[in-house]
Coordinates of C-alpha atoms in Angstrom, one line a residue:
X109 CA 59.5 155.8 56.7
X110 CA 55.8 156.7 57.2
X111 CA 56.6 160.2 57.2
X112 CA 58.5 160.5 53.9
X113 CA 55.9 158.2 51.9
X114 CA 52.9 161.1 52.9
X115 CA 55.0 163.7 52.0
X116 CA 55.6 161.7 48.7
X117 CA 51.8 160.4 48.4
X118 CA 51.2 164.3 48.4
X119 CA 53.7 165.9 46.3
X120 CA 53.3 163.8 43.6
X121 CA 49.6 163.6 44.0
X122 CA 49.8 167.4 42.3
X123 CA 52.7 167.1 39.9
X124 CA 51.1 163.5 38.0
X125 CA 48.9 162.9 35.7
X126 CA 46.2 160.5 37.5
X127 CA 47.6 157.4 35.7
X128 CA 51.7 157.7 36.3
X129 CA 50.3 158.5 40.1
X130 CA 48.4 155.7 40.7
X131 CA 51.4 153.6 38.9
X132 CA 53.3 155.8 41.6
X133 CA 51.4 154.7 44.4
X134 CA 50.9 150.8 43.7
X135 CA 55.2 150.4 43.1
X136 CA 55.3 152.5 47.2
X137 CA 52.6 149.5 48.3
X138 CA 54.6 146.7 47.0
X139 CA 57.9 148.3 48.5
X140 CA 56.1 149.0 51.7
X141 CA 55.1 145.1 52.4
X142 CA 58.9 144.2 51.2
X143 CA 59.9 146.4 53.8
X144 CA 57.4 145.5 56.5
X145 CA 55.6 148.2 56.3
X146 CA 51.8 146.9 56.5
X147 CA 50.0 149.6 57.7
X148 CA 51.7 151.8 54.9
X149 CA 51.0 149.4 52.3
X150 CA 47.0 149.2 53.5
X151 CA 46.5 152.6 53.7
X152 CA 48.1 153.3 50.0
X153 CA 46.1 150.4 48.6
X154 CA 42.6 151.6 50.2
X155 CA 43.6 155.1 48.6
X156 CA 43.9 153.1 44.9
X157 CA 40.5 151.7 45.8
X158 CA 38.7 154.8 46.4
X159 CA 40.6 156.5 43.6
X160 CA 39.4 154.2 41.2
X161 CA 36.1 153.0 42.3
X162 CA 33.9 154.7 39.9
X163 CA 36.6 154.6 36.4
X164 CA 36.1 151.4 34.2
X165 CA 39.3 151.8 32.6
X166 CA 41.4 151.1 36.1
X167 CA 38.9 148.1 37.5
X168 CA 42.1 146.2 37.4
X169 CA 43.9 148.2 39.5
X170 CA 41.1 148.1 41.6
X171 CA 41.3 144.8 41.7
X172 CA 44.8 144.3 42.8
X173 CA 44.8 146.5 45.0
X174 CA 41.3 144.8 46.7
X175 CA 44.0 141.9 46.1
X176 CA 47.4 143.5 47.9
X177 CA 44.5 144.1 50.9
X178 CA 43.6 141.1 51.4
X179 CA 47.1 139.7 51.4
X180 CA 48.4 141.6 53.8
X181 CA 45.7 141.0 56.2
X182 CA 46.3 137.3 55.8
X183 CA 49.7 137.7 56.9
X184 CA 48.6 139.4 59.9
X185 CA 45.9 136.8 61.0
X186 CA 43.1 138.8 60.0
X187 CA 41.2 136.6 58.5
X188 CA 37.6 138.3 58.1
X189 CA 39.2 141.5 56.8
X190 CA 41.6 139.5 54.7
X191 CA 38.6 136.5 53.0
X192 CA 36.4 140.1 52.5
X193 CA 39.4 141.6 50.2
X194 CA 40.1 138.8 48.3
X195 CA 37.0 137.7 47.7
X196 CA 35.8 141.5 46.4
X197 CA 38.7 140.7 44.1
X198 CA 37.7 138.0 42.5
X199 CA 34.3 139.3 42.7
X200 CA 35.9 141.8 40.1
X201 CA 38.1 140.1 38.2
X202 CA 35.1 137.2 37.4
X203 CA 33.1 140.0 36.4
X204 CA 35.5 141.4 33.5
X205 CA 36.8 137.5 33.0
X206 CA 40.1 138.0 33.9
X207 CA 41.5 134.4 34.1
X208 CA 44.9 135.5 35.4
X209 CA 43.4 138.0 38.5
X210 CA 40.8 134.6 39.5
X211 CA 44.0 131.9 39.3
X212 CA 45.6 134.8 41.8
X213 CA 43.0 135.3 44.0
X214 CA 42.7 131.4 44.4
X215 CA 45.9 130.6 45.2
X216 CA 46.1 133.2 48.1
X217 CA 42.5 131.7 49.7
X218 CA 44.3 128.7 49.1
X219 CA 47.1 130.0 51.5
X220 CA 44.7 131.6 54.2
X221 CA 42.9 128.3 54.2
X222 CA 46.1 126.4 54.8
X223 CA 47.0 129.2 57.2
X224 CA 43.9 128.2 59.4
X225 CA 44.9 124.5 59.0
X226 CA 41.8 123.9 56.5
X227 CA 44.6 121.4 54.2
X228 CA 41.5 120.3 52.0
X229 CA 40.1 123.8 51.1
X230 CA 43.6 125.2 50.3
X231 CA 44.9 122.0 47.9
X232 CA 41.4 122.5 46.0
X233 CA 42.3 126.3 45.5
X234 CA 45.6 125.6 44.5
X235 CA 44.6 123.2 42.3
X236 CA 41.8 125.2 40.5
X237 CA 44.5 128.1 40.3
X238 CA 47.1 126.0 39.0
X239 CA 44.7 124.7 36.1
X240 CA 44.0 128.6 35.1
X241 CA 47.7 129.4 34.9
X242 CA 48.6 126.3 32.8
X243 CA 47.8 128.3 29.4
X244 CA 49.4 131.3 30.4
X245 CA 53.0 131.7 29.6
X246 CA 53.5 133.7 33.3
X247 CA 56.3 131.7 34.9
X248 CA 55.6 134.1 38.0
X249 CA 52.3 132.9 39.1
X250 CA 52.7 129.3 38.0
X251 CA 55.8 129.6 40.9
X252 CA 53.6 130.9 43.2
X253 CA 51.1 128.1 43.1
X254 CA 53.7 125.1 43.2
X255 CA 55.2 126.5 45.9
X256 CA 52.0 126.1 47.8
X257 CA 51.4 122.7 46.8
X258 CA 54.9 121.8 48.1
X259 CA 53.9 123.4 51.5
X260 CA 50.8 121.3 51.5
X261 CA 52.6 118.6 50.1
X262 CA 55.5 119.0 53.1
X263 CA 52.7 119.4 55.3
X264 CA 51.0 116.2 54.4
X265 CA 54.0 114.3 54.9
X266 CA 54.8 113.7 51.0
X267 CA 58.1 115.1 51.4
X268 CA 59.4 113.7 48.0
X269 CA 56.5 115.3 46.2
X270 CA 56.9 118.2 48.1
X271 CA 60.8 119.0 46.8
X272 CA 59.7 118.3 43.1
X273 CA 57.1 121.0 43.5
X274 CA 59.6 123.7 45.0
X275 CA 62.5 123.1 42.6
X276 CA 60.1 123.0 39.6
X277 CA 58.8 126.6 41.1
X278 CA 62.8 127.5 41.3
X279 CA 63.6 127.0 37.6
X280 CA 60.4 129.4 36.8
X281 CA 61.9 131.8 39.3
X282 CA 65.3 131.2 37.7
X283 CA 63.6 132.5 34.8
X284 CA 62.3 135.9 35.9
X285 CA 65.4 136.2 38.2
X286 CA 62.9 136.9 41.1
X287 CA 65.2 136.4 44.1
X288 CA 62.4 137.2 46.6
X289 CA 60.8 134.2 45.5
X290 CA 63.9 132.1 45.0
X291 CA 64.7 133.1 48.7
X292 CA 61.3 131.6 49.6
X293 CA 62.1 128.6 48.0
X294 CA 65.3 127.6 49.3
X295 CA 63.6 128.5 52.9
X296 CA 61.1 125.6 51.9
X297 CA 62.9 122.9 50.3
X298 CA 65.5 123.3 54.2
X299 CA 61.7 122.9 55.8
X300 CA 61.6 119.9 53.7
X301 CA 64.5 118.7 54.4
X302 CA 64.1 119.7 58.6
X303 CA 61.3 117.9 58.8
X304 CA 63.5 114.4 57.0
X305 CA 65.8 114.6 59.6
X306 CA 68.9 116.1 57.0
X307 CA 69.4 119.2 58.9
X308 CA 73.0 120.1 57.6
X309 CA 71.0 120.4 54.3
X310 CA 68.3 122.3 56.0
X311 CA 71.0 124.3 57.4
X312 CA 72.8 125.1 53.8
X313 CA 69.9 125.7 52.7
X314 CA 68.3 128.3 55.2
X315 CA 71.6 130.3 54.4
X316 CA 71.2 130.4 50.8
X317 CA 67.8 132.0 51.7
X318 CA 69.0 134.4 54.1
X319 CA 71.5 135.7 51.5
X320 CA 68.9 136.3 49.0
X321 CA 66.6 138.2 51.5
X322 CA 69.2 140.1 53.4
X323 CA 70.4 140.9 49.3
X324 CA 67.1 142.3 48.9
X325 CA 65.6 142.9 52.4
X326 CA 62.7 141.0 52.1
X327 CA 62.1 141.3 56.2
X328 CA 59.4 138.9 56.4
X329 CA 61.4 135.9 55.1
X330 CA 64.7 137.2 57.2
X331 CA 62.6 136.5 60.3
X332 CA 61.1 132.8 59.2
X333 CA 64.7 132.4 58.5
X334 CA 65.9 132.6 61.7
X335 CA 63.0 131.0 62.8
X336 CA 63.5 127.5 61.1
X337 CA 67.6 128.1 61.5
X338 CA 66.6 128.0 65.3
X339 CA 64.5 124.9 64.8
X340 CA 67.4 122.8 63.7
X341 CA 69.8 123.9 66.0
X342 CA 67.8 122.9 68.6
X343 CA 67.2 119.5 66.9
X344 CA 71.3 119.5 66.8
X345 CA 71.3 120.4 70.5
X346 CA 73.0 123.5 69.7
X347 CA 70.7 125.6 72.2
X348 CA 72.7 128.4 72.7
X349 CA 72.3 128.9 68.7
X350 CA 69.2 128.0 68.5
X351 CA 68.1 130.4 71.0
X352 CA 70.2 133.5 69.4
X353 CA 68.0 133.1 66.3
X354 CA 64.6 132.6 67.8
X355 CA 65.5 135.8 69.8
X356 CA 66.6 137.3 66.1
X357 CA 63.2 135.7 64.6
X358 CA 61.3 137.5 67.3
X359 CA 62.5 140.9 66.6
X360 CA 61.6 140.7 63.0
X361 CA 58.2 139.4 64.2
X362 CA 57.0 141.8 66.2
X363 CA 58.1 144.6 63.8
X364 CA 55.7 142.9 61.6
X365 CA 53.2 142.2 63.9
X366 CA 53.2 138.8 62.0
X367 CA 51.3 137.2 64.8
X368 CA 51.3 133.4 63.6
X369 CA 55.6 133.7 63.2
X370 CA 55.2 135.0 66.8
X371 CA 53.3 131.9 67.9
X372 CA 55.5 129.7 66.6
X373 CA 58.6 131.3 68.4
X374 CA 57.5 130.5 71.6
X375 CA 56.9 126.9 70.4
X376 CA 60.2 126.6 69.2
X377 CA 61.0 128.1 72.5
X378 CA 59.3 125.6 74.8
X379 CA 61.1 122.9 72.7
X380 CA 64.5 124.3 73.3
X381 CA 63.9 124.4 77.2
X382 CA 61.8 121.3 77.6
X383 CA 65.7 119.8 75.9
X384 CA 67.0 122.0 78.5
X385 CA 65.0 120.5 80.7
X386 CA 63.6 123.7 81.9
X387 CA 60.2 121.9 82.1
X388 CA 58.0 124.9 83.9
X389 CA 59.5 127.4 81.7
X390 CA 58.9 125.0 78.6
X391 CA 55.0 124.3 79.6
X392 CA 54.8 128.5 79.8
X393 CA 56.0 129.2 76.2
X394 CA 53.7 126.1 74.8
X395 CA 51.1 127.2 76.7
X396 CA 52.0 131.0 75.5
X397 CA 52.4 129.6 71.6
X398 CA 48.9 127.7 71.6
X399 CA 46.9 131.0 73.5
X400 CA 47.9 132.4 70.5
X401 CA 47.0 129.8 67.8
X402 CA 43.9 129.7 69.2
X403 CA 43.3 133.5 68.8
X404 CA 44.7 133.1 65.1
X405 CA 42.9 130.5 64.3
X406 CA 45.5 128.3 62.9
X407 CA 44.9 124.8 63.8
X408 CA 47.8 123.0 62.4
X409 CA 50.1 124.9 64.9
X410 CA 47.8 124.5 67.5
X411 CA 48.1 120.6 66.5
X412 CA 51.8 120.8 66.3
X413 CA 52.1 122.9 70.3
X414 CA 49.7 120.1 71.8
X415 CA 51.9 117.4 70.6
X416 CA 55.1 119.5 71.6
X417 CA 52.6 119.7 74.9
X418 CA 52.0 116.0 75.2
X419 CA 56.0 115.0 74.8
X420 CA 56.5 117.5 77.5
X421 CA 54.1 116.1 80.3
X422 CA 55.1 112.6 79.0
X423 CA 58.8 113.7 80.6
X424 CA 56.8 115.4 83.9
X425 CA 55.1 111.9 84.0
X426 CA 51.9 113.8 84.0
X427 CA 50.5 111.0 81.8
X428 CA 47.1 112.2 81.8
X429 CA 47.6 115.2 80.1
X430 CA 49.7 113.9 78.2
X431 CA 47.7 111.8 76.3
X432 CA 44.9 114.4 76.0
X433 CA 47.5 117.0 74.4
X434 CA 48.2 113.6 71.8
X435 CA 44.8 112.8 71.4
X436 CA 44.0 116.7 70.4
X437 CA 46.8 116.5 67.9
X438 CA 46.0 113.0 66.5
X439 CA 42.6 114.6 66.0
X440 CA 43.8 117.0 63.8
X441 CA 46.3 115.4 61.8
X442 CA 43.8 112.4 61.0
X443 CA 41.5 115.5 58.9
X444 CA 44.4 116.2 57.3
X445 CA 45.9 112.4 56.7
X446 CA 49.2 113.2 57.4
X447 CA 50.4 109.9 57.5
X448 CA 54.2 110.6 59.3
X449 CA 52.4 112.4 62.1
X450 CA 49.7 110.3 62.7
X451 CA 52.4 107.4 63.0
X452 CA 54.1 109.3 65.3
X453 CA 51.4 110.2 67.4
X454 CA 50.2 106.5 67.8
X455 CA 53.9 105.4 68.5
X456 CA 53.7 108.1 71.5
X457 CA 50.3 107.3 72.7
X458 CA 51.5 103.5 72.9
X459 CA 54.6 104.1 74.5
X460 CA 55.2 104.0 78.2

């Protein structure tokens, strides 16, 4: 792939006119992340920025592609390199007052700080982007920005709110007929549902999103996919299924050095063997999950491991660390006021 988008890069480098190339070159970025290709897609956007650092007329481009950065980054848990990006990008869209570019570049902080477990920071961003897209008739990025108030909905344990903000985002989609997006969507309304307990309607609905992504091999989502299909299997004490799909999930991962889907693998992992009752094995994949939560920074799946930890020392009647891997979650979820959590935690710390 890497090979036959240089030799692409460079024949058409001489054959365009400057504007039609850089067109060229921003269409290869956006099929490289589609396609997984990162490194591709960071090396072609760095190449827009230096092509149009110093012309006026492309500071938008400039600016997207500062933008496309910074995204990327973010997906890969690199969060200096990725808050650097963005921010330059707002830096340029404020400066030529470009309402649409600032409503983007919130709504992706808003995702790096839910990313890092930061639920405050990333609900005000979503907000204030949400409020700049309101005038604007752009179904697309009005989508975007519910769909992350449904995940920080979800997350906070308003499940009900949660769905209305997805399936609002899936009639804008519907729209546009963007079935990247719509894939997305279905994958977070069977979260939704997973975390309610309905996981024949998590299943259904994990398949619908599959179909869309495999349709249009949006990579990245194929993996969560799997990843969340593995989840409720395991929950359905199918664990031969659920591990074929976290084994799937991991594949995908690692081609995409998406280190925080990685993470969460082994999680799920340590879950399906502590139900196995493979409890050494189980403690080495939690232990493996939150080594590497704690490298990315994200504290909510950090939270989530220690209270997969503490229910696992709770069966080893290691009470002790049991309630310290509780008391580390409760911590966290209390910052966040997730009410379902915090219940549950309290019900586990009081329980023999």
């Amino acid at each position: 792939y890497r090979s036959q988008i240089d030799l692409l890069v460079t024949f058409s480098a001489s054959k365009l006119p400057n504007e039609k190339f850089l067109s060229l070159l921003l269409y290869i970025s956006q099929a490289s992340i589609t396609n997984g290709e990162f490194l591709a897609s960071i090396d072609i956007n760095k190449k827009i920025i230096l092509l149009t650092a110093e012309d006026k007329n492309m500071i938008d481009l400039n600016a997207n592609a500062h933008l496309l950065v910074g995204e990327i980054y973010s997906r890969q848990a690199n969060w200096q390199d990725s808050f650097d990006y963005v921010n330059k990008a707002l830096s340029i869209f404020s400066s030529i007052n470009d309402v649409k570019g600032i409503a983007k570049c919130e709504n992706l902080l808003g995702t790096i700080h839910g990313d890092l477990g930061d639920v405050k920071s990333a609900m005000e961003n979503f907000e204030s982007a949400l409020e700049k897209s309101n005038d604007e008739q752009n179904y697309i990025e009005k989508a975007k920005i519910e769909i992350n108030l449904g995940i920080v909905s979800s997350i906070k344990g308003l499940f009900d709110e949660a769905l209305n903000y997805f399936k609002r985002a899936l009639v804008n989609y519907d729209k546009v007929g963007d079935k990247k997006r719509i894939a997305e969507i279905h994958q977070n309304i069977g979260m939704v549902y997973s975390k309610k307990g309905d996981y024949k309607n998590a299943i259904q609905e994990f398949d619908e999103s599959l179909s869309h992504s495999i349709e249009n091999n949006y990579l990245q989502n194929i993996g969560i996919v799997y990843l969340s299909k593995a989840f409720s299997y395991s929950k359905m004490n199918d664990f031969d299924l659920a591990n074929a799909f976290a084994d799937k999930s991991m594949e995908v991962a690692h081609k995409l050095n998406d280190k925080l889907t990685i993470a969460e693998i082994y999680k799920i992992k340590g879950i399906i063997q502590r139900r196995l009752q493979n409890f050494i094995l189980s403690e080495n994949y939690f232990e493996t999950s939150l080594r590497l939560n704690i490298d990315a920074g994200n504290q909510l799946n950090r939270a989530e491991t220690h209270q997969e930890l503490g229910i696992l020392y709770k069966e080893m009647g290691k009470s002790q660390q049991s309630k310290e891997n509780f008391k580390l979650a409760l911590e966290y979820f209390k910052k966040i006021n997730s009410e379902p959590d915090i219940a549950n935690l309290v019900n586990l710390l009081a329980s023999k």
